[in-house]
Amino acid sequence: MNKCHVLKDLSSYLDNQLAGDRRPHVENHLKECATCSEELSRLKKLSEQLKAWQVPELGSSFDNSVRNKIVLQELEKGEIKMKKKTLAILIPSSALAGILVIAFLGVLFRPGHIMQINNDMIRKGRMSQLDARSLYERAEVSRGVLAKARSPYGGTMADMAGGTEGALGGVSYQSTKGMMKGGSKSDRYYYANAVVTEAAPTALAIRDVEQDFVSAGYGEGPIIVIQPTMPATGEGDKIIRTAEVKLEVEDGKDTYNKASVICQELGGYMAASRFYKDREDRESGTIIMRIPKDKFLTAVDKLSALGKVDNIDTNSQDVAQEYANLKARLDAAMVVYNKTLEALQKKQVTISEAARLESELTPVLQRVQELKNQIEYLNNAVSFTTITVNFHEPAVSVKALKESSRYLKQGLYTAAIDAVKFLAKAIPVVIVTVVLLAVALAAVLILKAWIIRLFKRG
Amino acid sequence: MEMQNMTDEQLMLDYQKGETLAMDELLKRYKNPIYHFAFRLMGNASEAEDIAQEVFLRLHQFRANYRPIGKFRTWLFSITHNLCISNIRKRKWLTLWPRKYNEPEELVDFQSPDPSPVEQAVSNEMSVVLKSCIQDLPFLQKEALILREYENLDYQEISGILNKSLGTVKTLIHRARQNLKDKLLPYLEVKGGYNE
């Protein structure tokens, strides 16, 4: 084996890549060493043989292919940019939309949400009623003032003409203009029948009245409602008050029970009631209750708070005239009755005359009794106001919503548990599969290595 | 200045600025060296052409990153070297039969200006043996030898392309030649000593 120290430099020498100081040393050695010289010749020949290996050259189609690919690359880059831009918009938008949907669903299925809405509505309704109550009380006060105010005219309503009616917010109102003649004067009067259950129309009507009175030159005053002259009964106001409250409630049965409790607490009684369910299991009903007149507004307020108020309609009817008439007729009948009875009780009356008087006394007695009954009825109607409560559950029942929400939650919960159970069952299978795959992969790699080794040996 | 007279680095800087004609000139200068290098290294014409195309595509793709610090040629061959290694790795994953791809798909084309029938027969025989011997060389030895013998790159440039030290490159080339010489000894009969 040739062990010349320059042998390892021969290749570099051949390639003219030796460092400057090394090259003369190798050249000198080559002149002296035949072996190294022979080795260099072999390397030169090898190099020549290698250089004889020619490879075909590429044609112009290669250039075109490269240019086309560059153009395609640019186009793709543009598309990728576009896609990135689109994704940059889509991803945050989708995330935001997802968050909003989740938040919406969260709020929707939050317990008590619908109750909250109802309570809001109730609060709004109660606010309106409070305003209405204030206006009603104001009207009641004004009526007394007006009774004094109207005395200068001293007459009665002679004419009533014109008038307007309308509806605002589902509640009716009415205002009437007319002429009132009395004494030596004949003046215009304005009649406003304020419906006290809704603030806005009442206020509108009252404002109209006040403005017109001012323009008519009667000066500013607390004149709001004009009432006809009533005969004095000496027993206070004889006004029959009624109210109808229409409610949309969450639970019909619950509303019925609560209304009953309110009625009892206020010293009233249930005159009639009706309760039923429809095919879709929605409950509704009507309760007619009698409430002491001094608890009327309190009862309306409390009943209105039981649900979402659809409508409240209150009405006042003054029956003082009718009451006075009945009383007068009763007094007259009593006079006849007493006189007849007194005549009958005399000792000198004959049998035939007694029979006649008795026959006359019987219808008088009946009329007296009837009149007493009528007066009693009026007294009862005046002392106990009538409130009709109509309630119904909404078309889409809150109960049904809660029920479906509950079913949905229960379903999701069950599905989650089933999924966990399934995964728990599947874990051993997954582990076994992974182990088998790992073993198979290891076997393939070992086999590959073995085959490669085998071929190298071969 | 005309494109033909410009250096590679100037052309690349022009292309960086958007001068598309510079790419034409670079293609003209380097498409064949790159293709030949890949062909000899991979032993497959279609694969070599794909690699050559990919080299120029990457040149376009990364033109903004080019800095004229070293030689342009070194940078270009470095890209080719990386792509070849990448392709060889792909081969390993694609098949359990690596030797199949080391076999030449095309016959080595040796040209002789005026070969006699005997010389031609010897040359053909040697061509097959030589190709086989080159392909059997370790990859880095083969690569260093090809860059030196066929592309006439100096050791410094080869060092830059292979990302190896100068001493390593020197050793790689020396060993490649020794390996080839040992296998091709019968074909390298020396008639006389060294004469210069």
Short mmCIF file of N, CA and C in Angstrom, two decimals, chain A residues 7-18 22-23 27 30-31 34 36-67 69-70 73-74 77 444-445 448 451-452 455-456, chain B residues 15 23-24 27-28 31-32 35-36 39-40 49 52-53 56-57 60-61 63 92-93 95-99 106 108-111 126 130-131 134-135 145 148-150 152 154-156 170 173-174 177-178 180-181 184-185 187-190 192-196:
data_model
loop_
_atom_site.label_atom_id
_atom_site.label_comp_id
_atom_site.label_asym_id
_atom_site.label_seq_id
_atom_site.Cartn_x
_atom_site.Cartn_y
_atom_site.Cartn_z
N LEU A 7 -0.09 11.82 -0.93
CA LEU A 7 -1.19 11.17 -1.66
C LEU A 7 -2.54 11.88 -1.43
N LYS A 8 -2.75 12.26 -0.19
CA LYS A 8 -4.04 12.90 0.13
C LYS A 8 -4.16 14.30 -0.49
N ASP A 9 -3.00 14.83 -0.92
CA ASP A 9 -3.05 16.16 -1.53
C ASP A 9 -3.15 16.10 -3.05
N LEU A 10 -3.04 14.88 -3.60
CA LEU A 10 -3.00 14.77 -5.06
C LEU A 10 -4.28 15.26 -5.72
N SER A 11 -5.38 14.92 -5.07
CA SER A 11 -6.68 15.34 -5.62
C SER A 11 -6.77 16.87 -5.68
N SER A 12 -6.37 17.51 -4.58
CA SER A 12 -6.41 18.98 -4.54
C SER A 12 -5.41 19.57 -5.53
N TYR A 13 -4.28 18.90 -5.65
CA TYR A 13 -3.26 19.36 -6.61
C TYR A 13 -3.79 19.30 -8.04
N LEU A 14 -4.50 18.20 -8.31
CA LEU A 14 -5.10 18.03 -9.64
C LEU A 14 -6.10 19.14 -9.93
N ASP A 15 -6.85 19.51 -8.88
CA ASP A 15 -7.88 20.55 -9.06
C ASP A 15 -7.32 21.96 -8.90
N ASN A 16 -6.02 22.02 -8.69
CA ASN A 16 -5.37 23.33 -8.52
C ASN A 16 -5.96 24.10 -7.34
N GLN A 17 -6.24 23.33 -6.27
CA GLN A 17 -6.87 23.94 -5.10
C GLN A 17 -5.95 23.89 -3.87
N LEU A 18 -4.68 23.56 -4.10
CA LEU A 18 -3.75 23.52 -2.98
C LEU A 18 -3.33 24.91 -2.57
N ARG A 22 2.01 24.79 -0.29
CA ARG A 22 1.92 23.34 -0.35
C ARG A 22 2.17 22.84 -1.79
N ARG A 23 1.79 23.60 -2.73
CA ARG A 23 1.85 23.18 -4.14
C ARG A 23 3.31 22.88 -4.60
N GLU A 27 4.81 19.30 -5.99
CA GLU A 27 5.45 19.23 -7.32
C GLU A 27 6.83 18.58 -7.22
N LEU A 30 6.50 14.86 -6.60
CA LEU A 30 6.05 14.12 -7.77
C LEU A 30 7.22 13.81 -8.72
N LYS A 31 8.19 14.73 -8.77
CA LYS A 31 9.35 14.52 -9.63
C LYS A 31 10.19 13.35 -9.11
N ALA A 34 7.73 7.99 -8.16
CA ALA A 34 7.04 7.42 -9.33
C ALA A 34 5.64 6.97 -8.98
N CYS A 36 3.56 8.16 -6.69
CA CYS A 36 2.63 9.30 -6.60
C CYS A 36 2.34 9.86 -7.98
N SER A 37 3.37 9.84 -8.81
CA SER A 37 3.19 10.34 -10.16
C SER A 37 2.20 9.46 -10.91
N GLU A 38 2.33 8.16 -10.71
CA GLU A 38 1.41 7.22 -11.35
C GLU A 38 -0.03 7.41 -10.84
N GLU A 39 -0.12 7.65 -9.54
CA GLU A 39 -1.44 7.88 -8.92
C GLU A 39 -2.11 9.12 -9.50
N LEU A 40 -1.31 10.14 -9.68
CA LEU A 40 -1.85 11.38 -10.24
C LEU A 40 -2.34 11.16 -11.67
N SER A 41 -1.58 10.35 -12.40
CA SER A 41 -1.99 10.05 -13.78
C SER A 41 -3.34 9.32 -13.79
N ARG A 42 -3.50 8.40 -12.86
CA ARG A 42 -4.78 7.68 -12.80
C ARG A 42 -5.94 8.64 -12.49
N LEU A 43 -5.65 9.52 -11.56
CA LEU A 43 -6.70 10.49 -11.20
C LEU A 43 -7.06 11.38 -12.38
N LYS A 44 -6.02 11.74 -13.14
CA LYS A 44 -6.27 12.58 -14.33
C LYS A 44 -7.11 11.82 -15.34
N LYS A 45 -6.78 10.55 -15.51
CA LYS A 45 -7.52 9.74 -16.46
C LYS A 45 -8.97 9.56 -16.00
N LEU A 46 -9.10 9.35 -14.70
CA LEU A 46 -10.46 9.21 -14.13
C LEU A 46 -11.28 10.47 -14.39
N SER A 47 -10.61 11.60 -14.17
CA SER A 47 -11.28 12.87 -14.40
C SER A 47 -11.69 13.03 -15.86
N GLU A 48 -10.80 12.60 -16.75
CA GLU A 48 -11.12 12.69 -18.18
C GLU A 48 -12.31 11.79 -18.52
N GLN A 49 -12.27 10.58 -17.96
CA GLN A 49 -13.37 9.65 -18.22
C GLN A 49 -14.70 10.24 -17.72
N LEU A 50 -14.62 10.84 -16.55
CA LEU A 50 -15.86 11.42 -15.97
C LEU A 50 -16.38 12.56 -16.83
N LYS A 51 -15.47 13.36 -17.34
CA LYS A 51 -15.89 14.52 -18.14
C LYS A 51 -16.53 14.11 -19.46
N ALA A 52 -16.30 12.86 -19.82
CA ALA A 52 -16.90 12.39 -21.06
C ALA A 52 -18.41 12.15 -20.91
N TRP A 53 -18.89 12.18 -19.66
CA TRP A 53 -20.33 11.94 -19.41
C TRP A 53 -21.11 13.22 -19.73
N GLN A 54 -21.75 13.19 -20.86
CA GLN A 54 -22.53 14.35 -21.30
C GLN A 54 -24.02 14.12 -21.04
N VAL A 55 -24.66 15.15 -20.62
CA VAL A 55 -26.11 15.08 -20.35
C VAL A 55 -26.81 15.98 -21.35
N PRO A 56 -27.94 15.53 -21.92
CA PRO A 56 -28.65 16.37 -22.90
C PRO A 56 -29.08 17.70 -22.29
N GLU A 57 -29.13 18.73 -23.13
CA GLU A 57 -29.47 20.06 -22.63
C GLU A 57 -30.98 20.28 -22.68
N LEU A 58 -31.41 21.21 -21.86
CA LEU A 58 -32.85 21.52 -21.82
C LEU A 58 -33.20 22.45 -22.98
N GLY A 59 -34.41 22.30 -23.50
CA GLY A 59 -34.86 23.15 -24.60
C GLY A 59 -35.56 24.40 -24.09
N SER A 60 -36.09 25.18 -25.04
CA SER A 60 -36.77 26.44 -24.66
C SER A 60 -38.10 26.16 -23.97
N SER A 61 -38.61 24.93 -24.14
CA SER A 61 -39.88 24.61 -23.47
C SER A 61 -39.73 24.69 -21.95
N PHE A 62 -38.51 24.44 -21.49
CA PHE A 62 -38.25 24.53 -20.05
C PHE A 62 -38.46 25.98 -19.57
N ASP A 63 -37.92 26.94 -20.37
CA ASP A 63 -38.08 28.36 -20.01
C ASP A 63 -39.56 28.73 -19.92
N ASN A 64 -40.30 28.30 -20.95
CA ASN A 64 -41.73 28.63 -20.97
C ASN A 64 -42.45 28.01 -19.77
N SER A 65 -42.06 26.77 -19.49
CA SER A 65 -42.69 26.08 -18.36
C SER A 65 -42.45 26.83 -17.05
N VAL A 66 -41.18 27.27 -16.88
CA VAL A 66 -40.85 28.02 -15.65
C VAL A 66 -41.64 29.31 -15.58
N ARG A 67 -41.70 30.03 -16.71
CA ARG A 67 -42.44 31.31 -16.71
C ARG A 67 -43.92 31.09 -16.38
N LYS A 69 -45.20 28.68 -14.70
CA LYS A 69 -45.37 28.32 -13.29
C LYS A 69 -45.23 29.54 -12.39
N ILE A 70 -44.34 30.45 -12.79
CA ILE A 70 -44.19 31.69 -11.99
C ILE A 70 -45.49 32.48 -12.02
N GLN A 73 -47.95 30.77 -9.89
CA GLN A 73 -47.61 30.99 -8.48
C GLN A 73 -48.10 32.37 -8.01
N GLU A 74 -47.92 33.35 -8.86
CA GLU A 74 -48.37 34.70 -8.51
C GLU A 74 -49.89 34.74 -8.34
N LYS A 77 -50.82 33.02 -5.23
CA LYS A 77 -50.49 33.87 -4.07
C LYS A 77 -51.58 34.92 -3.88
N VAL A 444 -43.36 -3.11 10.65
CA VAL A 444 -43.07 -2.64 9.28
C VAL A 444 -41.69 -2.02 9.22
N LEU A 445 -41.36 -1.18 10.22
CA LEU A 445 -40.06 -0.51 10.22
C LEU A 445 -38.92 -1.53 10.35
N LYS A 448 -38.56 -3.35 7.12
CA LYS A 448 -37.93 -2.47 6.12
C LYS A 448 -36.41 -2.45 6.31
N ILE A 451 -34.93 -5.70 5.22
CA ILE A 451 -34.87 -5.85 3.76
C ILE A 451 -33.72 -5.02 3.19
N ILE A 452 -33.60 -3.79 3.69
CA ILE A 452 -32.52 -2.90 3.20
C ILE A 452 -31.16 -3.54 3.48
N PHE A 455 -30.49 -6.40 1.12
CA PHE A 455 -30.11 -6.00 -0.24
C PHE A 455 -28.70 -5.43 -0.28
N LYS A 456 -28.34 -4.74 0.76
CA LYS A 456 -26.98 -4.20 0.81
C LYS A 456 -25.95 -5.32 0.81
N TYR B 15 -33.72 41.68 -11.11
CA TYR B 15 -34.96 40.88 -11.04
C TYR B 15 -35.71 41.17 -9.74
N MET B 23 -34.63 37.51 -15.41
CA MET B 23 -34.90 36.09 -15.19
C MET B 23 -34.61 35.28 -16.45
N ASP B 24 -34.94 35.87 -17.60
CA ASP B 24 -34.65 35.18 -18.87
C ASP B 24 -33.15 34.92 -19.01
N LEU B 27 -32.05 32.28 -16.55
CA LEU B 27 -32.47 30.97 -17.05
C LEU B 27 -31.51 30.47 -18.13
N LYS B 28 -31.18 31.40 -19.00
CA LYS B 28 -30.27 31.06 -20.10
C LYS B 28 -28.92 30.58 -19.56
N LYS B 31 -29.96 27.27 -16.44
CA LYS B 31 -30.91 26.15 -16.50
C LYS B 31 -30.19 24.82 -16.74
N ASN B 32 -29.22 24.82 -17.65
CA ASN B 32 -28.52 23.57 -17.93
C ASN B 32 -27.58 23.15 -16.81
N TYR B 35 -29.79 21.71 -14.17
CA TYR B 35 -30.41 20.46 -14.62
C TYR B 35 -29.38 19.33 -14.64
N HIS B 36 -28.19 19.61 -15.16
CA HIS B 36 -27.15 18.58 -15.22
C HIS B 36 -26.74 18.12 -13.83
N PHE B 39 -29.49 16.04 -12.51
CA PHE B 39 -29.57 14.78 -13.25
C PHE B 39 -28.51 13.80 -12.78
N ARG B 40 -27.29 14.29 -12.67
CA ARG B 40 -26.18 13.40 -12.27
C ARG B 40 -26.33 12.96 -10.81
N GLU B 49 -35.43 17.51 -14.07
CA GLU B 49 -36.11 18.65 -14.69
C GLU B 49 -37.06 19.32 -13.70
N ALA B 52 -35.02 21.29 -11.33
CA ALA B 52 -34.52 22.52 -11.95
C ALA B 52 -35.62 23.58 -12.01
N GLN B 53 -36.83 23.16 -12.36
CA GLN B 53 -37.97 24.10 -12.39
C GLN B 53 -38.23 24.66 -11.00
N PHE B 56 -35.83 27.43 -9.97
CA PHE B 56 -36.12 28.78 -10.50
C PHE B 56 -37.40 29.37 -9.90
N LEU B 57 -38.31 28.48 -9.57
CA LEU B 57 -39.52 28.97 -8.89
C LEU B 57 -39.18 29.52 -7.51
N HIS B 60 -37.58 32.82 -7.77
CA HIS B 60 -38.59 33.87 -7.92
C HIS B 60 -39.28 34.15 -6.58
N GLN B 61 -39.61 33.06 -5.90
CA GLN B 61 -40.38 33.17 -4.65
C GLN B 61 -39.60 33.93 -3.57
N ARG B 63 -36.94 35.94 -4.07
CA ARG B 63 -36.08 36.98 -4.66
C ARG B 63 -35.91 38.15 -3.70
N LYS B 92 -37.48 7.94 0.41
CA LYS B 92 -37.37 6.99 1.52
C LYS B 92 -38.74 6.71 2.12
N TRP B 93 -39.55 7.73 2.17
CA TRP B 93 -40.87 7.55 2.74
C TRP B 93 -41.83 6.89 1.76
N THR B 95 -41.19 4.61 -0.54
CA THR B 95 -40.97 3.21 -0.89
C THR B 95 -40.12 2.48 0.13
N LEU B 96 -40.33 1.20 0.19
CA LEU B 96 -39.46 0.37 1.01
C LEU B 96 -38.36 -0.26 0.16
N TRP B 97 -38.22 0.25 -1.06
CA TRP B 97 -37.31 -0.33 -2.04
C TRP B 97 -36.36 0.74 -2.56
N PRO B 98 -35.52 1.28 -1.71
CA PRO B 98 -34.74 2.45 -2.11
C PRO B 98 -33.80 2.20 -3.29
N ARG B 99 -33.30 0.98 -3.42
CA ARG B 99 -32.30 0.73 -4.47
C ARG B 99 -32.89 0.85 -5.85
N GLU B 106 -31.93 6.06 -17.47
CA GLU B 106 -31.47 6.36 -18.82
C GLU B 106 -30.00 5.96 -18.94
N VAL B 108 -26.21 6.13 -19.71
CA VAL B 108 -25.23 7.22 -19.69
C VAL B 108 -24.75 7.44 -21.13
N ASP B 109 -24.76 8.68 -21.49
CA ASP B 109 -24.40 8.97 -22.88
C ASP B 109 -22.96 9.47 -22.95
N PHE B 110 -22.08 8.59 -23.26
CA PHE B 110 -20.68 9.00 -23.42
C PHE B 110 -20.43 9.31 -24.88
N GLN B 111 -19.77 10.38 -25.08
CA GLN B 111 -19.48 10.75 -26.46
C GLN B 111 -17.97 10.68 -26.70
N MET B 126 -17.50 0.57 -19.86
CA MET B 126 -17.07 1.42 -18.76
C MET B 126 -18.16 2.39 -18.32
N LEU B 130 -19.06 2.87 -14.67
CA LEU B 130 -18.80 4.19 -14.07
C LEU B 130 -20.06 4.77 -13.43
N LYS B 131 -21.14 4.69 -14.19
CA LYS B 131 -22.41 5.24 -13.66
C LYS B 131 -22.81 4.53 -12.38
N ILE B 134 -20.52 5.63 -9.60
CA ILE B 134 -20.85 7.00 -9.12
C ILE B 134 -22.11 6.95 -8.24
N GLN B 135 -23.11 6.21 -8.70
CA GLN B 135 -24.36 6.15 -7.94
C GLN B 135 -24.17 5.46 -6.59
N LEU B 145 -18.05 15.60 -5.73
CA LEU B 145 -17.33 15.23 -6.96
C LEU B 145 -17.99 15.81 -8.20
N ARG B 148 -17.43 19.45 -8.54
CA ARG B 148 -16.05 19.76 -8.93
C ARG B 148 -15.77 19.37 -10.39
N GLU B 149 -16.14 18.14 -10.72
CA GLU B 149 -15.77 17.62 -12.04
C GLU B 149 -16.60 18.22 -13.17
N TYR B 150 -17.90 18.38 -12.93
CA TYR B 150 -18.78 18.79 -14.03
C TYR B 150 -19.11 20.28 -14.02
N ASN B 152 -17.17 22.54 -12.37
CA ASN B 152 -15.92 23.27 -12.22
C ASN B 152 -15.96 24.32 -11.11
N ASP B 154 -14.90 25.76 -7.48
CA ASP B 154 -13.74 25.57 -6.61
C ASP B 154 -14.20 25.09 -5.23
N TYR B 155 -13.23 24.67 -4.46
CA TYR B 155 -13.57 24.05 -3.17
C TYR B 155 -14.33 25.01 -2.24
N GLN B 156 -14.00 26.26 -2.35
CA GLN B 156 -14.66 27.26 -1.50
C GLN B 156 -16.16 27.32 -1.79
N LYS B 170 -12.54 18.94 0.83
CA LYS B 170 -11.30 18.38 0.27
C LYS B 170 -11.26 16.87 0.50
N ILE B 173 -13.94 14.99 -1.70
CA ILE B 173 -13.55 14.83 -3.11
C ILE B 173 -12.44 13.77 -3.23
N HIS B 174 -11.50 13.86 -2.33
CA HIS B 174 -10.39 12.89 -2.33
C HIS B 174 -10.92 11.47 -2.18
N ARG B 177 -12.85 10.18 -5.26
CA ARG B 177 -11.95 9.76 -6.34
C ARG B 177 -11.27 8.42 -6.01
N GLN B 178 -10.87 8.30 -4.76
CA GLN B 178 -10.25 7.05 -4.35
C GLN B 178 -11.21 5.88 -4.53
N LEU B 180 -13.80 5.68 -6.53
CA LEU B 180 -14.02 5.42 -7.96
C LEU B 180 -12.80 4.71 -8.57
N LYS B 181 -11.62 5.22 -8.21
CA LYS B 181 -10.37 4.66 -8.76
C LYS B 181 -10.23 3.19 -8.39
N LEU B 184 -12.66 1.26 -10.50
CA LEU B 184 -12.45 1.34 -11.95
C LEU B 184 -10.98 1.10 -12.32
N LEU B 185 -10.25 0.51 -11.42
CA LEU B 185 -8.81 0.34 -11.64
C LEU B 185 -8.46 -0.31 -12.98
N TYR B 187 -9.84 -0.03 -15.75
CA TYR B 187 -10.09 0.88 -16.86
C TYR B 187 -9.17 2.10 -16.84
N LEU B 188 -8.39 2.18 -15.79
CA LEU B 188 -7.53 3.37 -15.66
C LEU B 188 -6.06 2.98 -15.82
N GLU B 189 -5.75 2.17 -16.84
CA GLU B 189 -4.38 1.72 -17.08
C GLU B 189 -3.52 2.90 -17.49
N VAL B 190 -2.44 3.05 -16.76
CA VAL B 190 -1.55 4.19 -17.03
C VAL B 190 -0.37 3.72 -17.85
N GLY B 192 2.23 5.74 -18.91
CA GLY B 192 3.48 6.39 -18.51
C GLY B 192 3.33 7.10 -17.20
N GLY B 193 4.41 7.63 -16.66
CA GLY B 193 4.36 8.35 -15.40
C GLY B 193 3.86 9.76 -15.59
N TYR B 194 4.01 10.50 -14.56
CA TYR B 194 3.54 11.88 -14.59
C TYR B 194 4.45 12.74 -15.43
N ASN B 195 3.90 13.44 -16.33
CA ASN B 195 4.67 14.33 -17.20
C ASN B 195 3.99 15.68 -17.29
N GLU B 196 4.66 16.64 -16.87
CA GLU B 196 4.04 17.97 -16.95
C GLU B 196 5.03 18.95 -17.52
#
